[in-house]
Amino acid sequence: MSEEHLDGLSLVQKRLVKAYATSVMGEVRTVEDVKPTELQHYVKLEIAEREIAALTSE
């Protein structure tokens, strides 16, 4: 899976986005819970990338 959708983020921000995406997909939290709020868009993109990857690997 490519990380082009995370270009421009620091390594720490990328890790946060991935961790938040995992917890949102696991229904532990919602995208609105993501802080800092500027990462919410990236979390949505990460979830979409994971869903696309799952669909194309079947």
Coordinates of N, CA, C and O in Angstrom, one line a residue:
M1 N 0.8 -1.2 0.0 CA 0.0 0.0 0.0 C 0.9 1.2 0.0 O 1.8 1.4 0.8
S2 N 0.6 2.2 -0.9 CA 1.3 3.4 -1.0 C 1.0 4.4 0.1 O -0.1 4.3 0.7
E3 N 1.9 5.2 0.4 CA 1.7 6.3 1.4 C 1.7 7.6 0.8 O 1.9 8.6 1.5
E4 N 1.4 7.7 -0.5 CA 1.4 9.0 -1.2 C 0.3 10.0 -0.5 O 0.5 11.2 -0.5
H5 N -0.7 9.4 0.0 CA -1.8 10.2 0.6 C -1.3 10.9 1.9 O -2.0 11.8 2.4
L6 N -0.2 10.4 2.4 CA 0.4 11.0 3.6 C 1.6 11.9 3.4 O 2.2 12.3 4.4
D7 N 1.9 12.2 2.1 CA 3.0 13.1 1.8 C 2.8 14.4 2.5 O 1.7 15.0 2.6
G8 N 3.9 14.9 3.0 CA 3.9 16.2 3.7 C 3.8 16.1 5.2 O 3.9 17.1 5.9
L9 N 3.5 14.9 5.7 CA 3.4 14.7 7.2 C 4.7 14.2 7.7 O 5.4 13.5 7.0
S10 N 4.9 14.6 9.0 CA 6.1 14.0 9.6 C 5.9 12.6 10.0 O 4.8 12.1 9.9
L11 N 7.0 11.9 10.3 CA 6.9 10.5 10.7 C 5.9 10.3 11.9 O 5.1 9.3 11.8
V12 N 6.0 11.2 12.8 CA 5.1 11.1 14.0 C 3.6 11.2 13.6 O 2.7 10.5 14.0
Q13 N 3.4 12.2 12.7 CA 2.0 12.4 12.2 C 1.5 11.2 11.4 O 0.3 10.8 11.5
K14 N 2.4 10.6 10.6 CA 2.0 9.4 9.8 C 1.6 8.3 10.8 O 0.6 7.6 10.6
R15 N 2.4 8.1 11.8 CA 2.0 7.1 12.8 C 0.7 7.3 13.5 O 0.0 6.4 13.8
L16 N 0.5 8.6 13.9 CA -0.8 9.0 14.5 C -1.9 8.7 13.6 O -3.0 8.1 14.0
V17 N -1.8 9.1 12.3 CA -2.9 8.8 11.3 C -3.2 7.3 11.2 O -4.3 6.9 11.3
K18 N -2.2 6.5 11.2 CA -2.4 5.1 11.0 C -3.0 4.5 12.3 O -3.9 3.7 12.2
A19 N -2.6 5.0 13.5 CA -3.2 4.5 14.7 C -4.6 4.9 14.8 O -5.5 4.1 15.2
Y20 N -4.9 6.2 14.5 CA -6.3 6.7 14.6 C -7.1 5.9 13.6 O -8.3 5.5 13.9
A21 N -6.6 5.7 12.4 CA -7.4 4.9 11.4 C -7.8 3.5 11.9 O -8.9 3.1 11.7
T22 N -6.8 2.9 12.5 CA -7.1 1.6 13.1 C -8.2 1.6 14.2 O -9.1 0.8 14.2
S23 N -8.1 2.6 15.0 CA -9.1 2.7 16.1 C -10.5 3.1 15.6 O -11.5 2.7 16.1
V24 N -10.5 3.9 14.5 CA -11.8 4.3 13.9 C -12.4 3.1 13.2 O -13.6 2.8 13.4
M25 N -11.6 2.3 12.5 CA -12.1 1.1 11.8 C -12.6 0.1 12.8 O -13.5 -0.7 12.5
G26 N -11.9 0.0 14.0 CA -12.3 -0.9 15.0 C -13.5 -0.4 15.8 O -13.9 -1.0 16.8
E27 N -14.0 0.8 15.5 CA -15.1 1.4 16.1 C -14.9 1.7 17.6 O -15.8 1.7 18.4
V28 N -13.6 2.0 17.9 CA -13.2 2.4 19.2 C -13.4 3.9 19.4 O -13.8 4.4 20.5
R29 N -13.2 4.7 18.3 CA -13.5 6.1 18.3 C -14.0 6.5 16.9 O -14.0 5.7 16.0
T30 N -14.3 7.8 16.8 CA -14.8 8.3 15.5 C -13.8 9.3 15.0 O -12.9 9.7 15.7
V31 N -13.9 9.6 13.7 CA -13.0 10.6 13.1 C -13.1 11.9 13.8 O -12.0 12.6 13.9
E32 N -14.2 12.3 14.3 CA -14.3 13.6 15.0 C -13.5 13.6 16.3 O -13.2 14.6 16.8
D33 N -13.2 12.4 16.8 CA -12.4 12.3 18.0 C -10.9 12.6 17.8 O -10.1 12.8 18.7
V34 N -10.5 12.6 16.5 CA -9.1 12.7 16.1 C -8.6 14.1 16.5 O -9.1 15.1 16.1
K35 N -7.5 14.2 17.2 CA -6.8 15.4 17.6 C -5.4 15.3 17.3 O -4.8 14.2 17.6
P36 N -4.7 16.2 16.6 CA -5.2 17.5 16.2 C -6.1 17.3 15.0 O -6.0 16.4 14.2
T37 N -7.1 18.2 14.9 CA -8.2 18.1 13.9 C -7.7 18.2 12.5 O -8.3 17.6 11.6
E38 N -6.5 18.8 12.2 CA -6.0 18.8 10.8 C -5.6 17.4 10.3 O -5.4 17.2 9.1
L39 N -5.5 16.4 11.2 CA -5.2 15.1 10.8 C -6.5 14.3 10.4 O -6.4 13.2 9.8
Q40 N -7.7 14.8 10.7 CA -8.9 14.1 10.4 C -9.0 13.7 8.9 O -9.4 12.6 8.6
H41 N -8.7 14.7 8.0 CA -8.7 14.4 6.6 C -7.8 13.2 6.2 O -8.2 12.4 5.4
Y42 N -6.6 13.2 6.8 CA -5.7 12.2 6.5 C -6.1 10.8 7.0 O -5.9 9.8 6.4
V43 N -6.8 10.8 8.2 CA -7.4 9.6 8.7 C -8.4 9.0 7.8 O -8.4 7.8 7.5
K44 N -9.3 9.9 7.2 CA -10.3 9.4 6.2 C -9.6 8.8 5.0 O -10.1 7.8 4.5
L45 N -8.6 9.5 4.5 CA -7.8 9.0 3.4 C -7.2 7.6 3.7 O -7.2 6.7 2.8
E46 N -6.6 7.5 4.9 CA -6.0 6.2 5.2 C -7.0 5.1 5.3 O -6.7 4.0 4.8
I47 N -8.2 5.4 5.8 CA -9.2 4.4 5.9 C -9.7 4.0 4.5 O -9.8 2.8 4.2
A48 N -9.8 5.0 3.6 CA -10.2 4.7 2.2 C -9.1 3.8 1.5 O -9.5 2.9 0.8
E49 N -7.9 4.2 1.7 CA -6.8 3.4 1.1 C -6.8 1.9 1.6 O -6.6 1.0 0.8
R50 N -7.1 1.7 2.9 CA -7.1 0.4 3.4 C -8.3 -0.4 2.8 O -8.2 -1.6 2.5
E51 N -9.4 0.3 2.7 CA -10.6 -0.4 2.2 C -10.4 -0.8 0.7 O -10.8 -1.9 0.3
I52 N -9.8 0.1 -0.1 CA -9.5 -0.1 -1.5 C -8.5 -1.3 -1.6 O -8.7 -2.2 -2.4
A53 N -7.5 -1.3 -0.8 CA -6.5 -2.4 -0.8 C -7.1 -3.7 -0.4 O -6.8 -4.8 -1.1
A54 N -8.1 -3.7 0.5 CA -8.8 -5.0 0.9 C -9.6 -5.5 -0.3 O -9.7 -6.7 -0.5
L55 N -10.3 -4.6 -1.0 CA -11.1 -4.9 -2.1 C -10.3 -5.5 -3.3 O -10.8 -6.4 -4.0
T56 N -9.2 -4.9 -3.5 CA -8.4 -5.3 -4.7 C -7.6 -6.5 -4.4 O -7.1 -7.1 -5.4
S57 N -7.4 -6.9 -3.2 CA -6.6 -8.1 -2.9 C -7.5 -9.4 -2.9 O -6.9 -10.4 -2.7
E58 N -8.8 -9.2 -3.0 CA -9.7 -10.4 -2.9 C -9.7 -11.1 -4.2 O -9.5 -10.7 -5.3

